[in-house]
CSV table of C-alpha atoms in Angstrom, one decimal:
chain,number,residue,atom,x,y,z
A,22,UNK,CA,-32.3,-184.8,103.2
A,23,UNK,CA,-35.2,-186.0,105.3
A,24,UNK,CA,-33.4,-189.4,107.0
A,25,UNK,CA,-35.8,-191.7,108.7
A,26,UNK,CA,-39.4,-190.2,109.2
A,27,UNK,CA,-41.8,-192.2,111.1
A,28,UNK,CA,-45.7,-190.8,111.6
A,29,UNK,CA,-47.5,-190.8,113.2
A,30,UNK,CA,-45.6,-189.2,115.9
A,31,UNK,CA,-48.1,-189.8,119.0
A,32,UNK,CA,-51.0,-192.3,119.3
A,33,UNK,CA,-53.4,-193.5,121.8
A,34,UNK,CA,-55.3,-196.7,120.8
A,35,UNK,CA,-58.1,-198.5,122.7
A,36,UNK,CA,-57.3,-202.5,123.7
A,37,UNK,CA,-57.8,-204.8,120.5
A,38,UNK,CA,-57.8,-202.1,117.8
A,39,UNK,CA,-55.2,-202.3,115.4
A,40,UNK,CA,-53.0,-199.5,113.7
A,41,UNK,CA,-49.5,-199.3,111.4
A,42,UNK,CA,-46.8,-197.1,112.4
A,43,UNK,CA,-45.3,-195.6,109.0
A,44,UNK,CA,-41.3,-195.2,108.4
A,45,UNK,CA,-39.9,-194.1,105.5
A,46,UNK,CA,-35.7,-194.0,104.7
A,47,UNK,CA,-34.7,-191.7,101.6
A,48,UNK,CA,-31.1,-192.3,101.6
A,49,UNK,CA,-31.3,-196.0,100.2
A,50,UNK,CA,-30.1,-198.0,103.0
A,51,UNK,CA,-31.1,-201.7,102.7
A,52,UNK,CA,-31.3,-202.4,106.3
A,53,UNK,CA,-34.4,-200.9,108.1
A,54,UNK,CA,-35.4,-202.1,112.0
A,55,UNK,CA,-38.2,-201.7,114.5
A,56,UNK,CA,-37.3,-201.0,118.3
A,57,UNK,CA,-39.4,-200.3,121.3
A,58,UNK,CA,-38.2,-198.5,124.1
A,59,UNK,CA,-39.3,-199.0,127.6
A,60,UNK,CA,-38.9,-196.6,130.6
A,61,UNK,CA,-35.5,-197.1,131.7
A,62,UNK,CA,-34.7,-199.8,129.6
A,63,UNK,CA,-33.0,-199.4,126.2
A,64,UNK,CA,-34.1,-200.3,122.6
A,65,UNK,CA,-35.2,-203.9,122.1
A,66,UNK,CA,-35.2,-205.2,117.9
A,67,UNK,CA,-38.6,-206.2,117.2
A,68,UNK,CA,-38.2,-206.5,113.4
A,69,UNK,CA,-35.5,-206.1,110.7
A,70,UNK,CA,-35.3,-206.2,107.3
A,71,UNK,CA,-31.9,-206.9,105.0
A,72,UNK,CA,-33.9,-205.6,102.1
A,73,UNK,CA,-37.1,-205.4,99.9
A,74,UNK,CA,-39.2,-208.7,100.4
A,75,UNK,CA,-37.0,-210.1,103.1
A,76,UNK,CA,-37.9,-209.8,106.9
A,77,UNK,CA,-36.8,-211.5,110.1
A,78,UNK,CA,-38.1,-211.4,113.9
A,79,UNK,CA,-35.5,-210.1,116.5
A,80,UNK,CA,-35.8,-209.9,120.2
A,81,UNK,CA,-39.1,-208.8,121.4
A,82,UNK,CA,-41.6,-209.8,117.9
A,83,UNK,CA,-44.7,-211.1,119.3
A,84,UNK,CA,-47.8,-209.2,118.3
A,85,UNK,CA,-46.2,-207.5,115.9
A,86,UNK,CA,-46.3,-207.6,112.0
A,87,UNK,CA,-44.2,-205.9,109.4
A,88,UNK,CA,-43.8,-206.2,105.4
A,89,UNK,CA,-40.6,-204.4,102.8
A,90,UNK,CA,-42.2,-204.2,99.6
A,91,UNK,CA,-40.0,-201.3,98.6
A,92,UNK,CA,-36.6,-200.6,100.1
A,93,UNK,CA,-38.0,-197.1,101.2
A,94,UNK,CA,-40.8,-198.1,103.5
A,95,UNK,CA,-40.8,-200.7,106.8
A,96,UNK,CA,-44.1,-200.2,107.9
A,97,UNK,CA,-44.6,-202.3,111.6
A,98,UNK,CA,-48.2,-203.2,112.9
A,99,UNK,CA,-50.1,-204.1,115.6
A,100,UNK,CA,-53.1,-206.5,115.1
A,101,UNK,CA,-54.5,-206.5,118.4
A,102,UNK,CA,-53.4,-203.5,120.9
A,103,UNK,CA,-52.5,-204.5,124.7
A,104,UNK,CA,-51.5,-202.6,127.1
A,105,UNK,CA,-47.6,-204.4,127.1
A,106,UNK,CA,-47.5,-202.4,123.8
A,107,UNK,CA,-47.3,-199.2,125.3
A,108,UNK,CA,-43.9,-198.1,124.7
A,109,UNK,CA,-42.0,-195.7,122.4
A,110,UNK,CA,-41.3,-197.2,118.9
A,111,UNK,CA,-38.4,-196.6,116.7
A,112,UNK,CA,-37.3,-197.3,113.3
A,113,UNK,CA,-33.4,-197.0,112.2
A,114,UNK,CA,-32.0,-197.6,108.4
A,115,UNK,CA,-28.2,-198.5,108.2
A,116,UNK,CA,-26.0,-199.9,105.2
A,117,UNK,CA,-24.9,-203.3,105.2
A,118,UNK,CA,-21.7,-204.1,107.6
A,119,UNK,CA,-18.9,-204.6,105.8
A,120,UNK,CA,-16.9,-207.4,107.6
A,121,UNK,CA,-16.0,-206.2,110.7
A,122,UNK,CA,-17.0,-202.3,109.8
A,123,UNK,CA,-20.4,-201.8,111.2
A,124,UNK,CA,-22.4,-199.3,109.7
A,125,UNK,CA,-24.0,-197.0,112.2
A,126,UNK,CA,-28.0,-196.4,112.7
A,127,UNK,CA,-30.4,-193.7,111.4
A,128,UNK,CA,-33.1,-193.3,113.7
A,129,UNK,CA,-36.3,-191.5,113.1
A,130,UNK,CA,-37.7,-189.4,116.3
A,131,UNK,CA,-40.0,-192.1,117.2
A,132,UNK,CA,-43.5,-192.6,118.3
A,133,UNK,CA,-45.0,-192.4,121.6
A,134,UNK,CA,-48.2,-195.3,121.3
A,135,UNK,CA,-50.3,-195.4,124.4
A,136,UNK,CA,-52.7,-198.5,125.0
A,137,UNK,CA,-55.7,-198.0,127.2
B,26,UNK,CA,-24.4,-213.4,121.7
B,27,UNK,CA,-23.7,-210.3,123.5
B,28,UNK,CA,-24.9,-207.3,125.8
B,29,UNK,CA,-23.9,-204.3,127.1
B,30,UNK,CA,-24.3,-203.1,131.0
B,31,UNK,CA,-24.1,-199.2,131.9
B,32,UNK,CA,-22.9,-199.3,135.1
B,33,UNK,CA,-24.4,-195.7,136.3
B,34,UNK,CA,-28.1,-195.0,135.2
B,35,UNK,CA,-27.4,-191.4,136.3
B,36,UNK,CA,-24.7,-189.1,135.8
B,37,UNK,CA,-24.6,-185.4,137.3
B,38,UNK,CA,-21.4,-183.0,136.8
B,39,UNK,CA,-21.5,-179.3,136.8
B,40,UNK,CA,-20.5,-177.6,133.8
B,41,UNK,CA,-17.2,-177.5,132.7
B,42,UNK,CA,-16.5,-180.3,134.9
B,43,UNK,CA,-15.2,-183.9,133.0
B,44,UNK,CA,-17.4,-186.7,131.5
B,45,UNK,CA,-17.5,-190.2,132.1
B,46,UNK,CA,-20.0,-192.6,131.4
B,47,UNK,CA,-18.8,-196.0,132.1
B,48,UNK,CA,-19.4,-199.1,129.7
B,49,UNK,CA,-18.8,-202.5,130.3
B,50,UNK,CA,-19.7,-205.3,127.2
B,51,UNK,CA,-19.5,-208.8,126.9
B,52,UNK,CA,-19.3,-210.7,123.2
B,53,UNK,CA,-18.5,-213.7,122.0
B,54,UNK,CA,-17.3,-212.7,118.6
B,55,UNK,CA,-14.5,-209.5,118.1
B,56,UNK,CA,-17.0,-206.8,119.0
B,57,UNK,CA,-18.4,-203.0,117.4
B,58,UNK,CA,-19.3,-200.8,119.8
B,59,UNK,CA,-21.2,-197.7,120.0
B,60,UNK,CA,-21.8,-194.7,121.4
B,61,UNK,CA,-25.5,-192.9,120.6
B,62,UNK,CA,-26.8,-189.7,122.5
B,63,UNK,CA,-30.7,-189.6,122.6
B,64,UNK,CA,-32.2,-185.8,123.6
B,65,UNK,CA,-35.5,-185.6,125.1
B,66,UNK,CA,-38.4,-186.5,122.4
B,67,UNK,CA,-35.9,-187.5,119.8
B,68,UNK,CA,-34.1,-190.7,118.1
B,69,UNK,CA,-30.8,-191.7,118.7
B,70,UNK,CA,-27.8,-189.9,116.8
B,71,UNK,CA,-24.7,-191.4,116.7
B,72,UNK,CA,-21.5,-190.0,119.0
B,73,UNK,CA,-18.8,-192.4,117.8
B,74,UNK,CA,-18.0,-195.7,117.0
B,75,UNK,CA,-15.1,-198.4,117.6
B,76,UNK,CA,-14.7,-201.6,115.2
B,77,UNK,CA,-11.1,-202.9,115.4
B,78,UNK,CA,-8.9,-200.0,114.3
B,79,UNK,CA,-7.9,-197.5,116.7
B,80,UNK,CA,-8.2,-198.0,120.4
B,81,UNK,CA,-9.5,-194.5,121.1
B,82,UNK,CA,-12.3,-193.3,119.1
B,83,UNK,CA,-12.8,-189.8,118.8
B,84,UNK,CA,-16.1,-188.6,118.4
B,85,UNK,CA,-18.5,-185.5,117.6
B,86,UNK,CA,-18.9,-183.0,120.2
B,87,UNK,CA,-15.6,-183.4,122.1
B,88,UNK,CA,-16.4,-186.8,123.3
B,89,UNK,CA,-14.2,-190.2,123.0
B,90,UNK,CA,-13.9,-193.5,123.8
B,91,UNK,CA,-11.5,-195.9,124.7
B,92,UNK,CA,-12.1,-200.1,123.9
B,93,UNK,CA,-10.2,-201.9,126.3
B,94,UNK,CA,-10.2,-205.0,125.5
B,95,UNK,CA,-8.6,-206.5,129.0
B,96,UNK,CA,-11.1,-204.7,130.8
B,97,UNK,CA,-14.1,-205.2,128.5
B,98,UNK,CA,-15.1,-201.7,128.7
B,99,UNK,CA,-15.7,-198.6,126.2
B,100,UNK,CA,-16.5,-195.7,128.9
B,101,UNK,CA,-17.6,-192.5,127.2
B,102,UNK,CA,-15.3,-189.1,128.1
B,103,UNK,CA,-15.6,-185.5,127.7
B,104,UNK,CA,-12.9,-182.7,128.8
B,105,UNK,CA,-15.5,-180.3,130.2
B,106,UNK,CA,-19.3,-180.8,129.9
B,107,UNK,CA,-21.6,-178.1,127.9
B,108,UNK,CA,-25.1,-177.7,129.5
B,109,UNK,CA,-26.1,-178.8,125.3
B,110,UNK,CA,-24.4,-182.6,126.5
B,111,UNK,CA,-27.7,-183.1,128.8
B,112,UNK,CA,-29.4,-186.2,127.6
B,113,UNK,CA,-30.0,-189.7,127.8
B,114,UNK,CA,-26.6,-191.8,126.7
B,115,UNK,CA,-26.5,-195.7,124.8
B,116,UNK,CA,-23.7,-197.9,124.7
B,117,UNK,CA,-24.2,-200.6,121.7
B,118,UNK,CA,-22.3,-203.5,121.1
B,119,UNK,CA,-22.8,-205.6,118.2
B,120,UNK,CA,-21.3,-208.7,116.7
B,121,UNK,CA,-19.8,-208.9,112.6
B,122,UNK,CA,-23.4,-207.5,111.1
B,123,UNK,CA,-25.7,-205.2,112.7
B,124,UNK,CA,-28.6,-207.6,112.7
B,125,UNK,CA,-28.3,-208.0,116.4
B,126,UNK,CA,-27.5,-204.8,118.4
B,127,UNK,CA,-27.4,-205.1,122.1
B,128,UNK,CA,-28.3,-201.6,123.9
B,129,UNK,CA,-27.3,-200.9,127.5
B,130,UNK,CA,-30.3,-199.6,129.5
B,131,UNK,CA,-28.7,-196.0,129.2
B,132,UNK,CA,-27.3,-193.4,131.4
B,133,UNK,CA,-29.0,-190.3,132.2
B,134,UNK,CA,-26.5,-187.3,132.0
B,135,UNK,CA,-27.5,-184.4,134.0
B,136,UNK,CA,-25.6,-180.9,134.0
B,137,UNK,CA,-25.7,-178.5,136.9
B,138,UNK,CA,-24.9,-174.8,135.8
């Protein structure tokens, strides 16, 4: 059972260029989410998805795209790089709550983007 | 809305020495809270959890928490640390769905042999 896999794992990207980090979820959570995480900061929601053709901006989502056609894939990009992007990126899959009983996060192992 | 503040960004205890990482959280609604562990170059895994049973959570590894609801805080404990426990450490808190998940900035747990 592979989890969460996010690819690539490490990327350096030149100012203006674009790219899509990849995440993939194979135990058939509905809810997938996009953090960053800064140097001594914790996880900030960029996106998050409730399901397969529903998306919604969190906390930190400008310059930052994503799509759920399937429920397996969340795929987040970046149209134009900045340096502010430069941050570790991570994408979690959970089950709905139920009332009160939060399901915990899957996370993926992340990946490192560098903007230069 | 809510948040979560960690009040040490650093932690060092030699091993076999306790564990505690302290956690205070603020929430307008009944609250979850979390406990994640994140090693070096990898995501976050899940330690435990509190959402409105139990007071004291036990989770994997040895560690616990306890939600104290007077004191708004869910510190983190461990009997006797393991050099394995190094890592960086999350409190969460979230409201009634996990569509808005507050993360403290962490704490760093170092372990002296």
């Amino acid at each position: 059972n592979a989890g969460v896999t996010q690819t690539p794992k490490f990327r350096i990207l030149k100012i203006g260029q674009s790219m899509t980090l990849q995440c993939t979820q194979d135990m058939n959570h509905n809810y997938m989410y996009w953090y960053r995480q800064d140097p001594g900061m914790g996880l900030k929601l960029i996106y998050y998805s409730v399901g397969a053709g529903i998306t919604d901006k969190g906390e930190v989502p400008n310059g930052y795209n994503v799509s759920r056609s399937t429920t397996e894939d969340f795929p987040l990009r970046l149209e134009l790089a900045a340096p502010s992007q430069t941050s570790v990126y991570f994408c979690a899959s959970s089950h709905p709550g139920q009332g009160t009983q939060n399901q915990p996060q899957h996370f993926g192992d992340g990946t490192r983007l560098s903007i230069l | 809305a809510q948040s979560v503040t960690q009040l040490d960004s650093h932690v060092s205890v030699s091993e076999g020495t306790p564990v505690l990482l302290r956690c205070n959280y603020s929430s307008s609604y009944s609250p979850s809270l979390f406990w994640y562990v994140q090693h070096p170059n990898k995501g976050l895994q899940l330690l435990l959890k509190y959402t409105s049973a139990a007071t004291l959570v036990k989770g994997i590894n040895g560690f616990e928490a306890e939600f104290k609801k007077s004191e708004t805080s869910f510190h983190l404990t461990k009997p006797s640390a393991h050099m394995s426990d190094a890592a960086e450490y999350f409190c969460v808190v979230t409201a009634y769905n996990n569509n808005d998940m507050r993360f403290g900035a962490g704490t760093r747990l170092t372990v002296k042999p």
